[in-house]
Amino acid sequence: MKQQITAFLRILLPFTIGLAILHYLILHFVLHLDLYYNIWLIYLFHALITFGIYLALVFVHESFKEKTGFAFMAGSLFKMLLSVLFLLPLMLSDFEKPLNDIFSFFIPYFLYLILETLFAVKLINSK
């Protein structure tokens, strides 16, 4: 169990730091955009949710191997709900260009979802 979590963190942390820095540099030095949410907050949200879901998947896999896929689907649904709650202040505000924020949130969302999916499949296929 510890090995799986450590292996995941070895990928998640550099993935998060690299993407966040790249995203920050593109937004501030290439596109010159100001967002409603801080980039670091968006990546912290994604990293914590992704780690929490993977932690839950490892726990479910250790206890009920045949239910790991269902736990992944439940985790994805939970992540969607938390994403809506995270973006709710933006949707309710009078911010001028919410589309930039939405793209800045959902592009990393899908990248983290791909990472989660790869590790979930690896976990499900492990013996």
N, CA, C and O atoms as a GROMACS GRO file, in nm:
protein
  508
    1MET      N    1   0.083  -0.119   0.000
    1MET     CA    2   0.000   0.000   0.000
    1MET      C    3   0.088   0.126   0.000
    1MET      O    4   0.064   0.220  -0.075
    2LYS      N    5   0.190   0.125   0.087
    2LYS     CA    6   0.279   0.241   0.094
    2LYS      C    7   0.354   0.262  -0.037
    2LYS      O    8   0.376   0.376  -0.079
    3GLN      N    9   0.393   0.152  -0.101
    3GLN     CA   10   0.467   0.163  -0.227
    3GLN      C   11   0.381   0.227  -0.336
    3GLN      O   12   0.430   0.309  -0.414
    4GLN      N   13   0.254   0.191  -0.341
    4GLN     CA   14   0.163   0.247  -0.441
    4GLN      C   15   0.145   0.397  -0.420
    4GLN      O   16   0.146   0.474  -0.516
    5ILE      N   17   0.128   0.436  -0.297
    5ILE     CA   18   0.107   0.578  -0.265
    5ILE      C   19   0.235   0.657  -0.293
    5ILE      O   20   0.229   0.768  -0.347
    6THR      N   21   0.350   0.601  -0.255
    6THR     CA   22   0.477   0.668  -0.280
    6THR      C   23   0.502   0.683  -0.430
    6THR      O   24   0.546   0.789  -0.476
    7ALA      N   25   0.474   0.577  -0.506
    7ALA     CA   26   0.492   0.584  -0.652
    7ALA      C   27   0.401   0.690  -0.713
    7ALA      O   28   0.441   0.762  -0.804
    8PHE      N   29   0.280   0.699  -0.662
    8PHE     CA   30   0.186   0.800  -0.713
    8PHE      C   31   0.235   0.941  -0.680
    8PHE      O   32   0.230   1.030  -0.766
    9LEU      N   33   0.283   0.961  -0.558
    9LEU     CA   34   0.332   1.093  -0.519
    9LEU      C   35   0.456   1.134  -0.598
    9LEU      O   36   0.477   1.252  -0.626
   10ARG      N   37   0.540   1.034  -0.635
   10ARG     CA   38   0.658   1.064  -0.715
   10ARG      C   39   0.622   1.118  -0.853
   10ARG      O   40   0.700   1.190  -0.915
   11ILE      N   41   0.505   1.083  -0.900
   11ILE     CA   42   0.457   1.135  -1.028
   11ILE      C   43   0.374   1.262  -1.006
   11ILE      O   44   0.390   1.360  -1.079
   12LEU      N   45   0.286   1.260  -0.906
   12LEU     CA   46   0.193   1.371  -0.884
   12LEU      C   47   0.263   1.503  -0.851
   12LEU      O   48   0.227   1.607  -0.906
   13LEU      N   49   0.361   1.500  -0.763
   13LEU     CA   50   0.426   1.624  -0.721
   13LEU      C   51   0.500   1.694  -0.836
   13LEU      O   52   0.478   1.813  -0.857
   14PRO      N   53   0.587   1.625  -0.909
   14PRO     CA   54   0.652   1.695  -1.022
   14PRO      C   55   0.553   1.734  -1.131
   14PRO      O   56   0.569   1.838  -1.196
   15PHE      N   57   0.451   1.652  -1.152
   15PHE     CA   58   0.346   1.682  -1.249
   15PHE      C   59   0.276   1.812  -1.212
   15PHE      O   60   0.256   1.899  -1.297
   16THR      N   61   0.240   1.826  -1.085
   16THR     CA   62   0.172   1.945  -1.036
   16THR      C   63   0.262   2.069  -1.044
   16THR      O   64   0.220   2.173  -1.094
   17ILE      N   65   0.382   2.056  -0.995
   17ILE     CA   66   0.473   2.170  -0.995
   17ILE      C   67   0.506   2.215  -1.137
   17ILE      O   68   0.504   2.334  -1.168
   18GLY      N   69   0.535   2.118  -1.223
   18GLY     CA   70   0.568   2.151  -1.362
   18GLY      C   71   0.454   2.217  -1.436
   18GLY      O   72   0.472   2.318  -1.504
   19LEU      N   73   0.335   2.160  -1.422
   19LEU     CA   74   0.218   2.218  -1.489
   19LEU      C   75   0.184   2.356  -1.436
   19LEU      O   76   0.153   2.447  -1.512
   20ALA      N   77   0.190   2.371  -1.304
   20ALA     CA   78   0.156   2.500  -1.244
   20ALA      C   79   0.253   2.609  -1.290
   20ALA      O   80   0.211   2.720  -1.323
   21ILE      N   81   0.381   2.578  -1.292
   21ILE     CA   82   0.480   2.676  -1.336
   21ILE      C   83   0.459   2.710  -1.483
   21ILE      O   84   0.460   2.828  -1.521
   22LEU      N   85   0.440   2.609  -1.566
   22LEU     CA   86   0.416   2.632  -1.709
   22LEU      C   87   0.291   2.716  -1.732
   22LEU      O   88   0.292   2.810  -1.811
   23HIS      N   89   0.184   2.682  -1.661
   23HIS     CA   90   0.058   2.755  -1.673
   23HIS      C   91   0.076   2.901  -1.629
   23HIS      O   92   0.029   2.993  -1.695
   24TYR      N   93   0.144   2.920  -1.518
   24TYR     CA   94   0.169   3.055  -1.467
   24TYR      C   95   0.248   3.138  -1.568
   24TYR      O   96   0.214   3.252  -1.596
   25LEU      N   97   0.354   3.079  -1.621
   25LEU     CA   98   0.438   3.151  -1.717
   25LEU      C   99   0.361   3.189  -1.843
   25LEU      O  100   0.374   3.300  -1.894
   26ILE      N  101   0.281   3.096  -1.893
   26ILE     CA  102   0.202   3.125  -2.013
   26ILE      C  103   0.100   3.235  -1.986
   26ILE      O  104   0.085   3.328  -2.066
   27LEU      N  105   0.030   3.226  -1.873
   27LEU     CA  106  -0.072   3.326  -1.843
   27LEU      C  107  -0.015   3.466  -1.821
   27LEU      O  108  -0.071   3.564  -1.869
   28HIS      N  109   0.095   3.474  -1.749
   28HIS     CA  110   0.145   3.606  -1.710
   28HIS      C  111   0.244   3.668  -1.807
   28HIS      O  112   0.254   3.791  -1.815
   29PHE      N  113   0.317   3.586  -1.880
   29PHE     CA  114   0.421   3.643  -1.966
   29PHE      C  115   0.389   3.632  -2.115
   29PHE      O  116   0.448   3.704  -2.196
   30VAL      N  117   0.298   3.544  -2.152
   30VAL     CA  118   0.261   3.531  -2.292
   30VAL      C  119   0.124   3.594  -2.318
   30VAL      O  120   0.109   3.679  -2.405
   31LEU      N  121   0.024   3.551  -2.241
   31LEU     CA  122  -0.113   3.598  -2.264
   31LEU      C  123  -0.148   3.723  -2.184
   31LEU      O  124  -0.242   3.795  -2.221
   32HIS      N  125  -0.075   3.751  -2.078
   32HIS     CA  126  -0.100   3.868  -1.992
   32HIS      C  127  -0.244   3.872  -1.941
   32HIS      O  128  -0.313   3.973  -1.955
   33LEU      N  129  -0.289   3.761  -1.884
   33LEU     CA  130  -0.426   3.751  -1.834
   33LEU      C  131  -0.430   3.757  -1.683
   33LEU      O  132  -0.341   3.706  -1.615
   34ASP      N  133  -0.534   3.820  -1.631
   34ASP     CA  134  -0.563   3.816  -1.488
   34ASP      C  135  -0.684   3.728  -1.469
   34ASP      O  136  -0.784   3.741  -1.540
   35LEU      N  137  -0.675   3.639  -1.373
   35LEU     CA  138  -0.783   3.544  -1.348
   35LEU      C  139  -0.851   3.573  -1.215
   35LEU      O  140  -0.796   3.640  -1.128
   36TYR      N  141  -0.970   3.521  -1.202
   36TYR     CA  142  -1.046   3.532  -1.077
   36TYR      C  143  -0.976   3.450  -0.968
   36TYR      O  144  -0.961   3.495  -0.854
   37TYR      N  145  -0.934   3.330  -1.005
   37TYR     CA  146  -0.865   3.240  -0.912
   37TYR      C  147  -0.714   3.244  -0.937
   37TYR      O  148  -0.669   3.257  -1.051
   38ASN      N  149  -0.640   3.233  -0.831
   38ASN     CA  150  -0.496   3.222  -0.839
   38ASN      C  151  -0.461   3.085  -0.899
   38ASN      O  152  -0.522   2.984  -0.863
   39ILE      N  153  -0.364   3.080  -0.989
   39ILE     CA  154  -0.323   2.955  -1.052
   39ILE      C  155  -0.279   2.853  -0.948
   39ILE      O  156  -0.310   2.734  -0.959
   40TRP      N  157  -0.207   2.899  -0.846
   40TRP     CA  158  -0.157   2.807  -0.744
   40TRP      C  159  -0.272   2.743  -0.668
   40TRP      O  160  -0.264   2.627  -0.629
   41LEU      N  161  -0.378   2.817  -0.646
   41LEU     CA  162  -0.496   2.764  -0.577
   41LEU      C  163  -0.564   2.657  -0.663
   41LEU      O  164  -0.609   2.554  -0.610
   42ILE      N  165  -0.572   2.680  -0.792
   42ILE     CA  166  -0.632   2.582  -0.883
   42ILE      C  167  -0.553   2.452  -0.879
   42ILE      O  168  -0.611   2.343  -0.870
   43TYR      N  169  -0.422   2.461  -0.886
   43TYR     CA  170  -0.339   2.340  -0.887
   43TYR      C  171  -0.336   2.272  -0.751
   43TYR      O  172  -0.328   2.149  -0.744
   44LEU      N  173  -0.343   2.349  -0.644
   44LEU     CA  174  -0.352   2.288  -0.511
   44LEU      C  175  -0.482   2.210  -0.499
   44LEU      O  176  -0.483   2.098  -0.447
   45PHE      N  177  -0.591   2.267  -0.545
   45PHE     CA  178  -0.721   2.199  -0.545
   45PHE      C  179  -0.712   2.068  -0.621
   45PHE      O  180  -0.749   1.962  -0.569
   46HIS      N  181  -0.662   2.074  -0.744
   46HIS     CA  182  -0.654   1.953  -0.826
   46HIS      C  183  -0.563   1.847  -0.763
   46HIS      O  184  -0.598   1.729  -0.761
   47ALA      N  185  -0.448   1.889  -0.713
   47ALA     CA  186  -0.353   1.793  -0.656
   47ALA      C  187  -0.411   1.726  -0.532
   47ALA      O  188  -0.398   1.605  -0.515
   48LEU      N  189  -0.473   1.804  -0.444
   48LEU     CA  190  -0.529   1.746  -0.322
   48LEU      C  191  -0.646   1.652  -0.351
   48LEU      O  192  -0.656   1.545  -0.292
   49ILE      N  193  -0.732   1.691  -0.442
   49ILE     CA  194  -0.846   1.606  -0.477
   49ILE      C  195  -0.797   1.478  -0.544
   49ILE      O  196  -0.845   1.369  -0.513
   50THR      N  197  -0.701   1.490  -0.635
   50THR     CA  198  -0.648   1.374  -0.704
   50THR      C  199  -0.580   1.279  -0.606
   50THR      O  200  -0.599   1.158  -0.613
   51PHE      N  201  -0.501   1.334  -0.514
   51PHE     CA  202  -0.436   1.249  -0.414
   51PHE      C  203  -0.539   1.183  -0.324
   51PHE      O  204  -0.526   1.064  -0.292
   52GLY      N  205  -0.640   1.257  -0.281
   52GLY     CA  206  -0.745   1.199  -0.196
   52GLY      C  207  -0.820   1.087  -0.265
   52GLY      O  208  -0.849   0.984  -0.203
   53ILE      N  209  -0.850   1.104  -0.392
   53ILE     CA  210  -0.921   1.000  -0.466
   53ILE      C  211  -0.832   0.877  -0.480
   53ILE      O  212  -0.879   0.764  -0.461
   54TYR      N  213  -0.705   0.897  -0.513
   54TYR     CA  214  -0.616   0.782  -0.527
   54TYR      C  215  -0.596   0.711  -0.394
   54TYR      O  216  -0.590   0.588  -0.389
   55LEU      N  217  -0.587   0.786  -0.286
   55LEU     CA  218  -0.575   0.726  -0.153
   55LEU      C  219  -0.698   0.639  -0.123
   55LEU      O  220  -0.684   0.528  -0.072
   56ALA      N  221  -0.815   0.690  -0.154
   56ALA     CA  222  -0.939   0.613  -0.135
   56ALA      C  223  -0.940   0.489  -0.223
   56ALA      O  224  -0.983   0.382  -0.180
   57LEU      N  225  -0.891   0.502  -0.347
   57LEU     CA  226  -0.886   0.387  -0.437
   57LEU      C  227  -0.794   0.278  -0.383
   57LEU      O  228  -0.827   0.160  -0.390
   58VAL      N  229  -0.680   0.317  -0.331
   58VAL     CA  230  -0.587   0.218  -0.274
   58VAL      C  231  -0.651   0.149  -0.155
   58VAL      O  232  -0.640   0.028  -0.141
   59PHE      N  233  -0.717   0.225  -0.070
   59PHE     CA  234  -0.785   0.166   0.045
   59PHE      C  235  -0.894   0.068   0.001
   59PHE      O  236  -0.902  -0.043   0.054
   60VAL      N  237  -0.976   0.108  -0.095
   60VAL     CA  238  -1.082   0.020  -0.146
   60VAL      C  239  -1.020  -0.104  -0.211
   60VAL      O  240  -1.071  -0.214  -0.194
   61HIS      N  241  -0.913  -0.085  -0.286
   61HIS     CA  242  -0.848  -0.198  -0.353
   61HIS      C  243  -0.792  -0.298  -0.253
   61HIS      O  244  -0.797  -0.419  -0.276
   62GLU      N  245  -0.739  -0.248  -0.143
   62GLU     CA  246  -0.687  -0.338  -0.038
   62GLU      C  247  -0.800  -0.414   0.031
   62GLU      O  248  -0.781  -0.529   0.070
   63SER      N  249  -0.914  -0.351   0.046
   63SER     CA  250  -1.025  -0.412   0.119
   63SER      C  251  -1.120  -0.491   0.029
   63SER      O  252  -1.159  -0.602   0.063
   64PHE      N  253  -1.157  -0.434  -0.085
   64PHE     CA  254  -1.256  -0.493  -0.175
   64PHE      C  255  -1.208  -0.477  -0.320
   64PHE      O  256  -1.250  -0.385  -0.390
   65LYS      N  257  -1.120  -0.566  -0.364
   65LYS     CA  258  -1.058  -0.553  -0.496
   65LYS      C  259  -1.159  -0.536  -0.609
   65LYS      O  260  -1.136  -0.458  -0.701
   66GLU      N  261  -1.268  -0.607  -0.601
   66GLU     CA  262  -1.366  -0.605  -0.711
   66GLU      C  263  -1.446  -0.475  -0.716
   66GLU      O  264  -1.517  -0.451  -0.814
   67LYS      N  265  -1.435  -0.391  -0.617
   67LYS     CA  266  -1.511  -0.265  -0.612
   67LYS      C  267  -1.426  -0.143  -0.648
   67LYS      O  268  -1.475  -0.030  -0.640
   68THR      N  269  -1.302  -0.163  -0.687
   68THR     CA  270  -1.212  -0.051  -0.714
   68THR      C  271  -1.262   0.036  -0.830
   68THR      O  272  -1.254   0.158  -0.823
   69GLY      N  273  -1.313  -0.027  -0.934
   69GLY     CA  274  -1.366   0.049  -1.049
   69GLY      C  275  -1.484   0.136  -1.010
   69GLY      O  276  -1.496   0.250  -1.055
   70PHE      N  277  -1.571   0.081  -0.926
   70PHE     CA  278  -1.686   0.159  -0.879
   70PHE      C  279  -1.640   0.276  -0.791
   70PHE      O  280  -1.696   0.385  -0.796
   71ALA      N  281  -1.536   0.251  -0.711
   71ALA     CA  282  -1.482   0.358  -0.627
   71ALA      C  283  -1.422   0.469  -0.713
   71ALA      O  284  -1.433   0.587  -0.680
   72PHE      N  285  -1.360   0.431  -0.824
   72PHE     CA  286  -1.304   0.531  -0.915
   72PHE      C  287  -1.416   0.616  -0.974
   72PHE      O  288  -1.404   0.739  -0.982
   73MET      N  289  -1.524   0.552  -1.016
   73MET     CA  290  -1.637   0.628  -1.072
   73MET      C  291  -1.698   0.720  -0.967
   73MET      O  292  -1.734   0.834  -0.997
   74ALA      N  293  -1.711   0.671  -0.844
   74ALA     CA  294  -1.765   0.754  -0.736
   74ALA      C  295  -1.672   0.871  -0.707
   74ALA      O  296  -1.717   0.983  -0.684
   75GLY      N  297  -1.542   0.845  -0.708
   75GLY     CA  298  -1.444   0.952  -0.687
   75GLY      C  299  -1.450   1.057  -0.796
   75GLY      O  300  -1.437   1.176  -0.769
   76SER      N  301  -1.470   1.013  -0.920
   76SER     CA  302  -1.482   1.108  -1.031
   76SER      C  303  -1.606   1.194  -1.017
   76SER      O  304  -1.603   1.314  -1.045
   77LEU      N  305  -1.716   1.133  -0.975
   77LEU     CA  306  -1.839   1.209  -0.952
   77LEU      C  307  -1.820   1.310  -0.839
   77LEU      O  308  -1.865   1.424  -0.848
   78PHE      N  309  -1.754   1.267  -0.733
   78PHE     CA  310  -1.725   1.355  -0.619
   78PHE      C  311  -1.637   1.472  -0.663
   78PHE      O  312  -1.658   1.585  -0.621
   79LYS      N  313  -1.539   1.443  -0.748
   79LYS     CA  314  -1.450   1.548  -0.799
   79LYS      C  315  -1.528   1.649  -0.882
   79LYS      O  316  -1.502   1.769  -0.875
   80MET      N  317  -1.623   1.600  -0.962
   80MET     CA  318  -1.706   1.692  -1.042
   80MET      C  319  -1.787   1.784  -0.952
   80MET      O  320  -1.797   1.904  -0.977
   81LEU      N  321  -1.845   1.727  -0.847
   81LEU     CA  322  -1.924   1.806  -0.753
   81LEU      C  323  -1.837   1.912  -0.685
   81LEU      O  324  -1.877   2.028  -0.675
   82LEU      N  325  -1.720   1.872  -0.639
   82LEU     CA  326  -1.630   1.968  -0.575
   82LEU      C  327  -1.584   2.076  -0.673
   82LEU      O  328  -1.563   2.191  -0.633
   83SER      N  329  -1.568   2.040  -0.798
   83SER     CA  330  -1.529   2.138  -0.900
   83SER      C  331  -1.637   2.243  -0.920
   83SER      O  332  -1.607   2.362  -0.933
   84VAL      N  333  -1.761   2.200  -0.922
   84VAL     CA  334  -1.872   2.295  -0.935
   84VAL      C  335  -1.874   2.388  -0.814
   84VAL      O  336  -1.893   2.508  -0.828
   85LEU      N  337  -1.856   2.331  -0.695
   85LEU     CA  338  -1.854   2.413  -0.574
   85LEU      C  339  -1.736   2.510  -0.574
   85LEU      O  340  -1.748   2.624  -0.529
   86PHE      N  341  -1.623   2.465  -0.625
   86PHE     CA  342  -1.505   2.551  -0.634
   86PHE      C  343  -1.529   2.668  -0.730
   86PHE      O  344  -1.486   2.780  -0.704
   87LEU      N  345  -1.597   2.641  -0.841
   87LEU     CA  346  -1.620   2.743  -0.943
   87LEU      C  347  -1.745   2.828  -0.918
   87LEU      O  348  -1.767   2.927  -0.987
   88LEU      N  349  -1.826   2.790  -0.820
   88LEU     CA  350  -1.950   2.862  -0.793
   88LEU      C  351  -1.929   3.012  -0.766
   88LEU      O  352  -2.004   3.093  -0.821
   89PRO      N  353  -1.833   3.052  -0.684
   89PRO     CA  354  -1.814   3.197  -0.664
   89PRO      C  355  -1.784   3.270  -0.795
   89PRO      O  356  -1.828   3.384  -0.814
   90LEU      N  357  -1.710   3.208  -0.884
   90LEU     CA  358  -1.682   3.269  -1.014
   90LEU      C  359  -1.809   3.283  -1.096
   90LEU      O  360  -1.834   3.386  -1.158
   91MET      N  361  -1.890   3.178  -1.096
   91MET     CA  362  -2.014   3.180  -1.175
   91MET      C  363  -2.113   3.283  -1.122
   91MET      O  364  -2.190   3.340  -1.198
   92LEU      N  365  -2.111   3.307  -0.992
   92LEU     CA  366  -2.205   3.402  -0.932
   92LEU      C  367  -2.151   3.545  -0.930
   92LEU      O  368  -2.224   3.638  -0.897
   93SER      N  369  -2.026   3.563  -0.967
   93SER     CA  370  -1.967   3.697  -0.963
   93SER      C  371  -1.992   3.771  -1.094
   93SER      O  372  -2.045   3.716  -1.190
   94ASP      N  373  -1.952   3.897  -1.095
   94ASP     CA  374  -1.964   3.981  -1.214
   94ASP      C  375  -1.829   3.992  -1.286
   94ASP      O  376  -1.802   4.092  -1.352
   95PHE      N  377  -1.747   3.891  -1.272
   95PHE     CA  378  -1.614   3.893  -1.334
   95PHE      C  379  -1.629   3.901  -1.485
   95PHE      O  380  -1.711   3.831  -1.544
   96GLU      N  381  -1.548   3.987  -1.547
   96GLU     CA  382  -1.564   4.019  -1.689
   96GLU      C  383  -1.541   3.902  -1.784
   96GLU      O  384  -1.619   3.882  -1.877
   97LYS      N  385  -1.435   3.827  -1.764
   97LYS     CA  386  -1.400   3.720  -1.858
   97LYS      C  387  -1.392   3.585  -1.787
   97LYS      O  388  -1.281   3.537  -1.761
   98PRO      N  389  -1.504   3.525  -1.755
   98PRO     CA  390  -1.499   3.398  -1.684
   98PRO      C  391  -1.450   3.281  -1.770
   98PRO      O  392  -1.407   3.179  -1.717
   99LEU      N  393  -1.456   3.296  -1.901
   99LEU     CA  394  -1.414   3.187  -1.989
   99LEU      C  395  -1.266   3.154  -1.972
   99LEU      O  396  -1.227   3.038  -1.977
  100ASN      N  397  -1.183   3.255  -1.951
  100ASN     CA  398  -1.040   3.231  -1.926
  100ASN      C  399  -1.020   3.149  -1.800
  100ASN      O  400  -0.938   3.058  -1.797
  101ASP      N  401  -1.096   3.181  -1.696
  101ASP     CA  402  -1.087   3.106  -1.571
  101ASP      C  403  -1.137   2.963  -1.588
  101ASP      O  404  -1.079   2.869  -1.534
  102ILE      N  405  -1.243   2.947  -1.663
  102ILE     CA  406  -1.299   2.814  -1.683
  102ILE      C  407  -1.200   2.726  -1.758
  102ILE      O  408  -1.180   2.610  -1.722
  103PHE      N  409  -1.138   2.781  -1.863
  103PHE     CA  410  -1.035   2.704  -1.934
  103PHE      C  411  -0.915   2.677  -1.844
  103PHE      O  412  -0.858   2.568  -1.848
  104SER      N  413  -0.876   2.774  -1.764
  104SER     CA  414  -0.762   2.757  -1.674
  104SER      C  415  -0.791   2.654  -1.566
  104SER      O  416  -0.699   2.599  -1.506
  105PHE      N  417  -0.917   2.630  -1.539
  105PHE     CA  418  -0.954   2.528  -1.442
  105PHE      C  419  -0.968   2.391  -1.508
  105PHE      O  420  -0.917   2.291  -1.457
  106PHE      N  421  -1.038   2.385  -1.621
  106PHE     CA  422  -1.073   2.255  -1.677
  106PHE      C  423  -0.964   2.189  -1.761
  106PHE      O  424  -0.965   2.067  -1.776
  107ILE      N  425  -0.872   2.264  -1.815
  107ILE     CA  426  -0.760   2.198  -1.884
  107ILE      C  427  -0.678   2.116  -1.783
  107ILE      O  428  -0.651   1.999  -1.809
  108PRO      N  429  -0.638   2.173  -1.668
  108PRO     CA  430  -0.571   2.089  -1.568
  108PRO      C  431  -0.662   1.979  -1.512
  108PRO      O  432  -0.616   1.870  -1.479
  109TYR      N  433  -0.792   2.009  -1.501
  109TYR     CA  434  -0.887   1.908  -1.452
  109TYR      C  435  -0.876   1.781  -1.534
  109TYR      O  436  -0.866   1.671  -1.480
  110PHE      N  437  -0.878   1.796  -1.666
  110PHE     CA  438  -0.872   1.679  -1.752
  110PHE      C  439  -0.733   1.614  -1.752
  110PHE      O  440  -0.722   1.493  -1.766
  111LEU      N  441  -0.629   1.693  -1.737
  111LEU     CA  442  -0.495   1.634  -1.727
  111LEU      C  443  -0.481   1.551  -1.599
  111LEU      O  444  -0.423   1.443  -1.601
  112TYR      N  445  -0.534   1.602  -1.489
  112TYR     CA  446  -0.533   1.525  -1.364
  112TYR      C  447  -0.624   1.403  -1.374
  112TYR      O  448  -0.594   1.298  -1.316
  113LEU      N  449  -0.734   1.415  -1.445
  113LEU     CA  450  -0.822   1.300  -1.465
  113LEU      C  451  -0.752   1.190  -1.543
  113LEU      O  452  -0.768   1.072  -1.512
  114ILE      N  453  -0.674   1.228  -1.644
  114ILE     CA  454  -0.596   1.129  -1.719
  114ILE      C  455  -0.496   1.060  -1.626
  114ILE      O  456  -0.481   0.938  -1.630
  115LEU      N  457  -0.428   1.138  -1.543
  115LEU     CA  458  -0.333   1.081  -1.448
  115LEU      C  459  -0.403   0.985  -1.352
  115LEU      O  460  -0.354   0.875  -1.327
  116GLU      N  461  -0.516   1.027  -1.298
  116GLU     CA  462  -0.595   0.940  -1.209
  116GLU      C  463  -0.634   0.811  -1.279
  116GLU      O  464  -0.622   0.702  -1.222
  117THR      N  465  -0.681   0.823  -1.401
  117THR     CA  466  -0.727   0.707  -1.477
  117THR      C  467  -0.612   0.609  -1.500
  117THR      O  468  -0.630   0.488  -1.483
  118LEU      N  469  -0.497   0.660  -1.539
  118LEU     CA  470  -0.382   0.572  -1.563
  118LEU      C  471  -0.343   0.496  -1.437
  118LEU      O  472  -0.318   0.375  -1.442
  119PHE      N  473  -0.339   0.564  -1.325
  119PHE     CA  474  -0.303   0.498  -1.200
  119PHE      C  475  -0.414   0.407  -1.150
  119PHE      O  476  -0.386   0.304  -1.088
  120ALA      N  477  -0.539   0.442  -1.174
  120ALA     CA  478  -0.650   0.355  -1.135
  120ALA      C  479  -0.647   0.225  -1.215
  120ALA      O  480  -0.668   0.118  -1.159
  121VAL      N  481  -0.622   0.235  -1.344
  121VAL     CA  482  -0.614   0.115  -1.429
  121VAL      C  483  -0.497   0.029  -1.385
  121VAL      O  484  -0.508  -0.094  -1.377
  122LYS      N  485  -0.384   0.092  -1.356
  122LYS     CA  486  -0.267   0.019  -1.307
  122LYS      C  487  -0.300  -0.052  -1.175
  122LYS      O  488  -0.260  -0.166  -1.154
  123LEU      N  489  -0.372   0.016  -1.088
  123LEU     CA  490  -0.411  -0.042  -0.960
  123LEU      C  491  -0.508  -0.158  -0.979
  123LEU      O  492  -0.493  -0.263  -0.916
  124ILE      N  493  -0.605  -0.140  -1.065
  124ILE     CA  494  -0.704  -0.246  -1.090
  124ILE      C  495  -0.639  -0.369  -1.151
  124ILE      O  496  -0.676  -0.482  -1.118
  125ASN      N  497  -0.542  -0.349  -1.239
  125ASN     CA  498  -0.476  -0.461  -1.305
  125ASN      C  499  -0.369  -0.527  -1.220
  125ASN      O  500  -0.320  -0.634  -1.256
  126SER      N  501  -0.331  -0.467  -1.107
  126SER     CA  502  -0.230  -0.528  -1.020
  126SER      C  503  -0.290  -0.646  -0.945
  126SER      O  504  -0.411  -0.653  -0.923
  127LYS      N  505  -0.203  -0.737  -0.907
  127LYS     CA  506  -0.253  -0.858  -0.838
  127LYS      C  507  -0.231  -0.851  -0.691
  127LYS      O  508  -0.267  -0.944  -0.618
   0.00000   0.00000   0.00000
